[in-house]
């Protein structure tokens, strides 16, 4: 049996995005006997335990200096640091050894939930010339993570991510990929809204 998909919301969505980046590499397990320095070599520990910490989110450092306008009740800087670790993974973690985790589907679909403030309009045809119009705010993005490194074909409703991305259509550079990690953790009042761009084909 293989793990067929990974999904997450908010902090779990950040970890799902991190997995799409980290699973191509070997990294040490965290054990009860591990020192803090050893634990920080594990990207999942570093992001989940050290970055996404409620104490840092309650800090008011985001209101100091030039950033004096209140955009959310919680400090978004821990999420932005987690985003930076995803984008600049090679600068922070060991990438000397590739990993082939055969217990994972390749590609591994990542589903990150999103709250779409603009909403997606749609209508139901009830027959007889009658229809009902709605706006859906529940949304998600699907990303095919090719963890073995080589890009492959994509579904029409998904982005792609892999280590050896070139100019393949539909594949996201890591800077754009990580924006969806911020998008899944955004919610009104709590954290800042995030502007995301999607092709219409994802909805069609």
Coordinates of N, CA and C in Angstrom, one line a residue:
X1 N 0.8 -1.2 0.0 CA 0.0 0.0 0.0 C 0.9 1.2 0.0
X2 N 0.4 2.3 -0.7 CA 1.1 3.5 -0.7 C 0.3 4.7 -0.2
X3 N 0.9 5.7 0.3 CA 0.2 6.9 0.7 C -0.2 7.6 -0.6
X4 N -1.5 7.8 -0.8 CA -2.0 8.2 -2.1 C -2.2 9.8 -2.2
X5 N -2.3 10.4 -1.0 CA -2.5 11.9 -1.1 C -2.2 12.5 0.3
X6 N -1.9 13.8 0.4 CA -1.7 14.5 1.6 C -2.6 15.7 1.5
X7 N -3.3 16.0 2.6 CA -4.1 17.2 2.7 C -3.9 17.9 4.0
X8 N -4.2 19.2 4.0 CA -4.1 20.0 5.2 C -4.8 21.3 5.1
X9 N -5.1 21.8 6.3 CA -5.7 23.2 6.5 C -4.8 24.0 7.4
X10 N -4.6 25.2 7.2 CA -3.9 26.1 8.1 C -2.5 25.6 8.4
X11 N -2.1 25.4 9.6 CA -0.8 24.9 9.9 C -0.5 23.5 9.3
X12 N -1.6 22.7 9.2 CA -1.4 21.4 8.6 C -1.2 21.5 7.1
X13 N -1.8 22.6 6.5 CA -1.5 22.9 5.1 C -0.1 23.3 4.8
X14 N 0.4 24.1 5.8 CA 1.8 24.5 5.7 C 2.7 23.3 5.7
X15 N 2.4 22.3 6.6 CA 3.2 21.1 6.6 C 3.0 20.2 5.4
X16 N 1.8 20.2 4.8 CA 1.6 19.5 3.6 C 2.5 20.1 2.5
X17 N 2.5 21.4 2.4 CA 3.4 22.1 1.4 C 4.8 21.8 1.6
X18 N 5.2 21.8 2.9 CA 6.6 21.4 3.2 C 7.0 20.0 2.8
X19 N 6.0 19.1 3.0 CA 6.3 17.7 2.6 C 6.6 17.6 1.1
X20 N 5.8 18.4 0.3 CA 6.0 18.4 -1.1 C 7.4 18.8 -1.5
X21 N 8.0 19.6 -0.7 CA 9.4 20.1 -0.9 C 10.5 19.2 -0.3
X22 N 10.2 18.6 0.9 CA 11.2 17.9 1.7 C 11.3 16.4 1.3
X23 N 10.2 15.8 0.8 CA 10.2 14.4 0.7 C 11.2 13.8 -0.4
X24 N 11.8 14.7 -1.2 CA 12.8 14.3 -2.1 C 14.2 14.1 -1.5
X25 N 14.3 14.5 -0.2 CA 15.6 14.4 0.5 C 15.5 13.6 1.8
X26 N 16.7 13.1 2.2 CA 16.7 12.4 3.5 C 16.9 13.4 4.6
X27 N 16.2 13.2 5.7 CA 16.4 14.0 6.9 C 16.3 13.2 8.1
X28 N 16.9 13.6 9.2 CA 17.0 12.7 10.4 C 15.6 12.6 11.1
X29 N 15.3 11.5 11.7 CA 14.1 11.3 12.5 C 14.3 12.0 13.8
X30 N 13.2 12.4 14.5 CA 13.3 13.0 15.8 C 12.9 11.9 16.8
X31 N 13.8 11.7 17.8 CA 13.5 10.6 18.8 C 13.6 11.3 20.2
X32 N 13.1 10.5 21.1 CA 13.1 11.0 22.5 C 14.5 11.4 23.0
X33 N 15.5 10.7 22.4 CA 16.9 10.9 22.8 C 17.6 12.0 22.0
X34 N 16.9 12.6 21.0 CA 17.5 13.6 20.2 C 17.7 14.9 20.9
X35 N 18.8 15.6 20.7 CA 19.0 16.9 21.2 C 18.3 17.9 20.4
X36 N 18.1 19.1 21.0 CA 17.4 20.2 20.2 C 18.1 20.5 18.9
X37 N 19.4 20.5 18.9 CA 20.2 20.8 17.7 C 19.9 19.7 16.6
X38 N 19.8 18.4 17.1 CA 19.5 17.3 16.1 C 18.1 17.5 15.6
X39 N 17.2 17.8 16.5 CA 15.8 18.0 16.1 C 15.6 19.0 15.0
X40 N 16.4 20.1 15.1 CA 16.2 21.2 14.2 C 16.7 20.9 12.8
X41 N 17.4 19.7 12.6 CA 17.8 19.3 11.3 C 16.6 18.6 10.6
X42 N 15.6 18.3 11.3 CA 14.4 17.7 10.7 C 13.4 18.9 10.3
X43 N 13.2 19.0 9.0 CA 12.4 20.2 8.6 C 10.9 20.2 9.2
X44 N 10.3 19.0 9.4 CA 9.0 19.0 9.9 C 9.0 19.5 11.4
X45 N 10.0 19.1 12.2 CA 10.1 19.6 13.5 C 10.4 21.1 13.5
X46 N 11.3 21.5 12.7 CA 11.7 22.9 12.7 C 10.5 23.8 12.4
X47 N 9.7 23.5 11.4 CA 8.6 24.3 11.0 C 7.4 24.1 12.0
X48 N 7.0 22.9 12.4 CA 5.8 22.7 13.2 C 6.1 23.1 14.7
X49 N 7.3 22.8 15.2 CA 7.5 23.1 16.6 C 8.1 24.5 16.8
X50 N 9.1 24.8 16.0 CA 9.9 26.0 16.3 C 9.3 27.3 15.6
X51 N 8.7 27.1 14.4 CA 8.2 28.3 13.7 C 6.7 28.6 14.0
X52 N 5.9 27.5 13.8 CA 4.4 27.7 14.0 C 4.0 27.6 15.5
X53 N 4.6 28.6 16.3 CA 4.4 28.6 17.7 C 3.5 29.7 18.1
X54 N 2.5 29.4 18.9 CA 1.5 30.5 19.3 C 2.2 31.6 20.0
X55 N 3.2 31.4 20.7 CA 3.9 32.5 21.4 C 4.4 33.5 20.5
X56 N 5.0 33.1 19.4 CA 5.5 34.0 18.4 C 4.4 34.7 17.6
X57 N 3.2 34.0 17.5 CA 2.1 34.6 16.8 C 1.4 35.7 17.7
X58 N 1.6 35.6 19.0 CA 1.1 36.6 19.9 C 2.1 37.8 20.1
X59 N 3.2 37.7 19.5 CA 4.2 38.8 19.7 C 3.8 40.0 18.8
X60 N 4.2 41.2 19.3 CA 3.8 42.4 18.6 C 4.9 43.0 17.8
X61 N 5.9 42.2 17.5 CA 7.0 42.8 16.7 C 6.6 43.2 15.3
X62 N 5.5 42.6 14.8 CA 5.0 43.0 13.4 C 4.5 44.4 13.4
X63 N 4.3 45.0 14.6 CA 3.7 46.4 14.6 C 4.8 47.4 14.9
X64 N 6.1 47.0 14.9 CA 7.2 47.9 15.2 C 7.8 48.4 13.9
X65 N 8.6 49.5 14.0 CA 9.3 50.0 12.9 C 8.4 50.6 11.8
X66 N 8.6 50.2 10.6 CA 7.8 50.7 9.5 C 6.4 50.1 9.4
X67 N 6.3 48.9 10.0 CA 5.0 48.1 9.9 C 4.1 48.5 11.1
X68 N 3.4 49.6 11.0 CA 2.6 50.0 12.2 C 1.1 49.8 11.9
X69 N 0.7 49.4 10.7 CA -0.7 49.2 10.5 C -1.1 47.8 10.9
X70 N -2.3 47.7 11.5 CA -2.8 46.4 12.0 C -3.5 45.7 10.9
X71 N -3.0 44.5 10.4 CA -3.6 43.8 9.3 C -4.2 42.5 9.8
X72 N -3.9 42.1 11.0 CA -4.5 40.8 11.6 C -4.2 40.8 13.1
X73 N -5.1 40.1 13.8 CA -4.9 40.0 15.2 C -3.6 39.2 15.6
X74 N -3.3 38.2 14.8 CA -2.1 37.4 15.1 C -0.9 37.9 14.2
X75 N 0.3 37.7 14.7 CA 1.5 38.0 14.0 C 1.8 37.0 12.9
X76 N 1.8 37.5 11.7 CA 2.0 36.5 10.6 C 3.4 36.2 10.3
X77 N 4.4 36.8 11.0 CA 5.8 36.5 10.7 C 6.2 35.1 10.9
X78 N 5.7 34.3 11.9 CA 6.1 32.9 11.9 C 5.7 32.1 10.7
X79 N 4.5 32.4 10.1 CA 4.1 31.8 8.9 C 5.0 32.2 7.7
X80 N 5.4 33.5 7.7 CA 6.3 33.9 6.6 C 7.7 33.3 6.8
X81 N 8.1 33.1 8.0 CA 9.4 32.4 8.1 C 9.3 30.9 7.7
X82 N 8.2 30.3 8.0 CA 8.0 28.9 7.5 C 7.9 28.9 5.9
X83 N 7.3 29.9 5.4 CA 7.3 30.1 3.9 C 8.7 30.2 3.3
X84 N 9.5 31.0 4.0 CA 10.9 31.1 3.5 C 11.7 29.8 3.6
X85 N 11.4 29.0 4.7 CA 12.1 27.7 4.8 C 11.7 26.8 3.6
X86 N 10.5 26.9 3.2 CA 10.0 26.1 2.0 C 10.7 26.6 0.8
X87 N 10.7 27.9 0.5 CA 11.3 28.4 -0.7 C 12.8 28.2 -0.7
X88 N 13.5 28.4 0.4 CA 15.0 28.3 0.4 C 15.4 27.0 1.2
X89 N 14.7 25.9 0.9 CA 15.0 24.7 1.6 C 16.4 24.3 1.6
X90 N 17.1 24.4 0.5 CA 18.5 23.9 0.3 C 19.4 24.7 1.2
X91 N 19.1 25.9 1.6 CA 20.0 26.7 2.4 C 19.8 26.4 3.9
X92 N 18.8 25.7 4.3 CA 18.5 25.5 5.7 C 18.6 24.0 6.1
X93 N 18.5 23.1 5.2 CA 18.5 21.7 5.5 C 19.4 20.9 4.6
X94 N 19.8 19.7 5.1 CA 20.7 18.9 4.4 C 20.1 18.3 3.1
X95 N 20.7 18.6 1.9 CA 20.3 18.1 0.7 C 21.4 17.3 0.0
X96 N 22.2 16.7 0.8 CA 23.3 15.9 0.3 C 22.9 14.5 -0.2
X97 N 21.7 14.1 0.3 CA 21.3 12.7 -0.1 C 19.8 12.8 -0.5
X98 N 19.6 12.3 -1.7 CA 18.3 12.1 -2.2 C 17.6 11.0 -1.6
X99 N 16.3 11.0 -1.6 CA 15.5 9.9 -1.0 C 14.5 9.4 -2.0
X100 N 14.3 8.1 -2.0 CA 13.3 7.4 -2.8 C 12.4 6.7 -1.9
X101 N 11.3 7.4 -1.5 CA 10.3 6.8 -0.6 C 9.3 6.1 -1.4
X102 N 9.4 4.8 -1.6 CA 8.6 4.0 -2.4 C 7.2 3.8 -1.8
X103 N 7.0 4.2 -0.6 CA 5.7 4.1 0.0 C 4.8 5.3 -0.3
X104 N 5.3 6.2 -1.1 CA 4.5 7.3 -1.6 C 4.1 7.2 -3.0
X105 N 2.9 7.6 -3.3 CA 2.5 7.7 -4.8 C 3.4 8.8 -5.4
X106 N 3.7 8.6 -6.7 CA 4.5 9.6 -7.4 C 3.8 9.8 -8.8
X107 N 3.1 10.9 -9.0 CA 3.2 12.1 -8.1 C 2.3 11.9 -6.9
X108 N 2.7 12.7 -5.8 CA 1.9 12.7 -4.6 C 1.0 13.9 -4.6
X109 N -0.3 13.7 -4.7 CA -1.2 14.9 -4.7 C -1.3 15.6 -3.4
X110 N -1.1 16.9 -3.4 CA -1.3 17.7 -2.2 C -2.5 18.5 -2.3
X111 N -3.4 18.5 -1.3 CA -4.6 19.3 -1.3 C -4.5 20.3 -0.2
X112 N -4.5 21.5 -0.5 CA -4.5 22.6 0.5 C -5.8 23.3 0.5
X113 N -6.5 23.4 1.6 CA -7.8 24.0 1.6 C -7.6 25.5 1.7
X114 N -8.5 26.3 1.0 CA -8.5 27.7 1.0 C -9.9 28.3 1.2
X115 N -9.9 29.4 1.9 CA -11.2 30.2 2.0 C -11.1 31.3 0.9
X116 N -12.0 31.2 -0.1 CA -12.0 32.1 -1.2 C -12.9 33.3 -0.9
X117 N -12.3 34.4 -0.5 CA -13.2 35.5 -0.1 C -14.0 36.1 -1.3
X118 N -13.4 36.1 -2.5 CA -14.2 36.5 -3.6 C -15.3 35.5 -4.0
X119 N -15.0 34.3 -3.8 CA -16.0 33.2 -4.1 C -16.0 32.8 -5.6
X120 N -16.5 31.6 -5.8 CA -16.7 31.1 -7.1 C -18.1 31.0 -7.5
X121 N -18.6 31.8 -8.4 CA -20.1 31.8 -8.7 C -20.4 30.5 -9.5
X122 N -21.6 30.0 -9.2 CA -22.1 28.9 -10.0 C -23.6 28.9 -9.9
X123 N -24.3 28.2 -10.8 CA -25.7 28.1 -10.7 C -26.2 26.7 -10.9
X124 N -27.4 26.4 -10.4 CA -28.0 25.1 -10.6 C -29.2 25.3 -11.6
X125 N -29.2 24.5 -12.6 CA -30.4 24.5 -13.6 C -31.5 23.6 -13.0
X126 N -32.6 24.2 -12.7 CA -33.7 23.4 -12.1 C -34.8 23.0 -13.1
X127 N -34.5 23.3 -14.4 CA -35.4 23.0 -15.4 C -36.6 24.0 -15.5
X128 N -37.2 24.0 -16.6 CA -38.4 24.9 -16.9 C -38.0 26.3 -16.9
X129 N -36.7 26.6 -17.2 CA -36.2 28.0 -17.2 C -35.9 28.6 -15.9
X130 N -35.9 27.7 -14.9 CA -35.6 28.2 -13.5 C -34.2 27.8 -13.1
X131 N -33.5 28.6 -12.4 CA -32.1 28.3 -12.0 C -31.9 29.1 -10.7
X132 N -31.0 28.6 -9.9 CA -30.6 29.2 -8.6 C -29.1 29.5 -8.6
X133 N -28.7 30.7 -8.2 CA -27.4 31.2 -8.3 C -26.7 31.1 -6.9
X134 N -25.5 30.7 -6.8 CA -24.8 30.6 -5.6 C -23.3 31.2 -5.7
X135 N -22.7 31.4 -4.6 CA -21.2 31.7 -4.6 C -20.6 30.8 -3.6
X136 N -19.6 30.0 -4.0 CA -18.9 29.0 -3.2 C -17.6 29.7 -2.6
X137 N -17.5 29.7 -1.3 CA -16.3 30.2 -0.7 C -15.3 29.1 -0.3
X138 N -15.8 27.9 -0.2 CA -14.9 26.8 0.1 C -14.1 26.5 -1.1
X139 N -12.8 26.4 -1.0 CA -11.9 26.2 -2.2 C -10.7 25.4 -1.7
X140 N -10.0 24.9 -2.7 CA -8.7 24.2 -2.4 C -7.8 24.3 -3.7
X141 N -6.6 24.0 -3.5 CA -5.6 23.9 -4.6 C -5.1 22.5 -4.6
X142 N -4.9 21.9 -5.7 CA -4.3 20.6 -5.9 C -3.0 20.8 -6.5
X143 N -1.9 20.2 -5.9 CA -0.6 20.3 -6.5 C 0.0 18.8 -6.6
X144 N 0.5 18.5 -7.7 CA 1.1 17.2 -7.9 C 2.6 17.3 -7.6
X145 N 3.0 16.7 -6.5 CA 4.4 16.7 -6.1 C 5.1 15.5 -6.7
X146 N 6.0 15.7 -7.6 CA 6.8 14.6 -8.2 C 8.1 14.5 -7.3
X147 N 8.0 13.7 -6.2 CA 9.0 13.7 -5.2 C 10.3 12.9 -5.7
X148 N 10.2 12.2 -6.8 CA 11.4 11.5 -7.4 C 12.2 12.5 -8.3
X149 N 11.7 13.7 -8.5 CA 12.5 14.7 -9.1 C 12.2 15.0 -10.5
X150 N 11.7 14.1 -11.3 CA 11.4 14.3 -12.7 C 10.0 14.8 -12.9
X151 N 9.8 15.8 -13.7 CA 8.4 16.3 -13.9 C 7.6 15.3 -14.8
X152 N 6.3 15.3 -14.6 CA 5.5 14.4 -15.4 C 4.2 15.2 -15.8
X153 N 3.3 14.4 -16.4 CA 2.1 15.1 -16.9 C 1.2 15.5 -15.7
X154 N 0.4 16.6 -16.0 CA -0.5 17.1 -14.9 C -2.0 17.0 -15.4
X155 N -2.8 16.9 -14.4 CA -4.3 17.0 -14.6 C -4.6 18.5 -14.9
X156 N -5.7 18.7 -15.6 CA -6.1 20.1 -15.9 C -6.5 20.9 -14.7
X157 N -6.7 20.3 -13.5 CA -7.1 21.0 -12.3 C -6.0 21.1 -11.3
X158 N -4.7 21.0 -11.7 CA -3.7 21.0 -10.7 C -2.4 21.7 -11.2
X159 N -1.6 22.2 -10.2 CA -0.3 22.7 -10.4 C 0.7 21.5 -10.3
X160 N 1.9 21.7 -10.7 CA 2.9 20.7 -10.5 C 4.1 21.3 -9.7
X161 N 4.9 20.4 -9.0 CA 6.1 20.8 -8.3 C 7.1 19.6 -8.3
X162 N 8.3 19.9 -8.6 CA 9.4 18.9 -8.6 C 10.7 19.6 -8.5
X163 N 11.7 18.8 -8.2 CA 13.1 19.4 -8.1 C 13.7 19.9 -9.4
X164 N 13.4 19.2 -10.5 CA 14.0 19.5 -11.8 C 13.0 20.2 -12.7
X165 N 12.4 21.2 -12.2 CA 11.4 22.0 -13.0 C 12.2 22.8 -14.0
X166 N 11.7 22.9 -15.2 CA 12.3 23.8 -16.2 C 11.2 24.8 -16.5
X167 N 10.8 24.8 -17.7 CA 9.7 25.8 -18.1 C 8.4 25.0 -18.4
X168 N 8.3 23.9 -17.8 CA 7.0 23.1 -18.1 C 5.8 23.9 -17.7
X169 N 4.8 23.9 -18.5 CA 3.6 24.7 -18.2 C 2.9 24.0 -17.0
X170 N 2.4 24.9 -16.1 CA 1.7 24.4 -14.9 C 2.5 24.1 -13.7
X171 N 3.9 24.1 -13.9 CA 4.7 23.9 -12.7 C 5.1 25.2 -12.0
X172 N 5.0 25.2 -10.7 CA 5.2 26.4 -10.0 C 6.6 26.6 -9.5
X173 N 7.3 27.7 -9.7 CA 8.5 28.0 -8.9 C 8.2 27.9 -7.4
X174 N 9.2 27.6 -6.6 CA 9.0 27.4 -5.2 C 8.5 28.7 -4.5
X175 N 8.9 29.8 -5.1 CA 8.3 31.1 -4.5 C 6.8 31.2 -4.6
X176 N 6.3 30.7 -5.8 CA 4.9 30.8 -6.0 C 4.2 29.6 -5.3
X177 N 4.8 28.5 -5.3 CA 4.3 27.3 -4.6 C 4.0 27.6 -3.1
X178 N 5.0 28.3 -2.5 CA 4.9 28.6 -1.0 C 3.8 29.6 -0.7
X179 N 3.4 30.3 -1.7 CA 2.3 31.3 -1.4 C 1.0 30.5 -1.0
X180 N 0.8 29.3 -1.5 CA -0.4 28.6 -1.2 C -0.3 28.1 0.2
X181 N 0.9 27.9 0.8 CA 1.1 27.6 2.2 C 0.6 28.7 3.1
X182 N 0.8 30.0 2.6 CA 0.3 31.1 3.3 C -1.2 31.3 3.1
X183 N -1.6 30.9 1.9 CA -3.1 31.0 1.6 C -3.9 30.1 2.5
X184 N -3.5 28.9 2.7 CA -4.3 28.0 3.5 C -4.3 28.4 5.0
X185 N -3.3 29.1 5.4 CA -3.3 29.5 6.8 C -3.9 30.9 7.1
X186 N -4.4 31.6 6.0 CA -5.0 32.9 6.1 C -6.5 32.7 6.5
X187 N -6.9 33.5 7.4 CA -8.4 33.5 7.7 C -8.7 34.9 8.2
X188 N -10.0 35.4 7.9 CA -10.3 36.8 8.2 C -10.1 37.1 9.6
X189 N -9.5 38.3 9.8 CA -9.2 38.9 11.2 C -8.0 38.2 11.8
X190 N -7.9 36.9 11.8 CA -6.9 36.2 12.5 C -5.5 36.4 11.8
X191 N -5.4 36.1 10.5 CA -4.1 36.2 9.8 C -4.5 37.0 8.5
X192 N -3.5 37.7 7.9 CA -3.7 38.5 6.7 C -4.3 37.7 5.6
X193 N -5.1 38.3 4.7 CA -5.5 37.7 3.5 C -4.3 37.6 2.6
X194 N -4.4 36.7 1.6 CA -3.3 36.5 0.7 C -3.9 36.4 -0.7
X195 N -3.3 37.1 -1.6 CA -3.7 37.1 -3.0 C -3.1 35.9 -3.8
X196 N -3.9 35.1 -4.3 CA -3.5 33.9 -5.1 C -4.0 33.9 -6.5
X197 N -3.3 33.4 -7.4 CA -3.7 33.4 -8.8 C -3.9 31.9 -9.3
X198 N -5.0 31.7 -9.9 CA -5.3 30.3 -10.4 C -5.8 30.4 -11.8
X199 N -5.5 29.4 -12.7 CA -6.1 29.4 -14.0 C -7.5 29.0 -13.9
X200 N -8.3 29.5 -14.8 CA -9.7 29.2 -14.8 C -10.0 27.7 -15.0
X201 N -9.0 27.0 -15.7 CA -9.1 25.6 -16.0 C -9.2 24.8 -14.7
X202 N -8.6 25.3 -13.6 CA -8.7 24.5 -12.4 C -10.2 24.4 -11.9
X203 N -11.0 25.4 -12.2 CA -12.4 25.3 -11.8 C -13.3 24.7 -12.8
X204 N -12.9 24.8 -14.1 CA -13.7 24.2 -15.1 C -13.7 22.7 -15.0

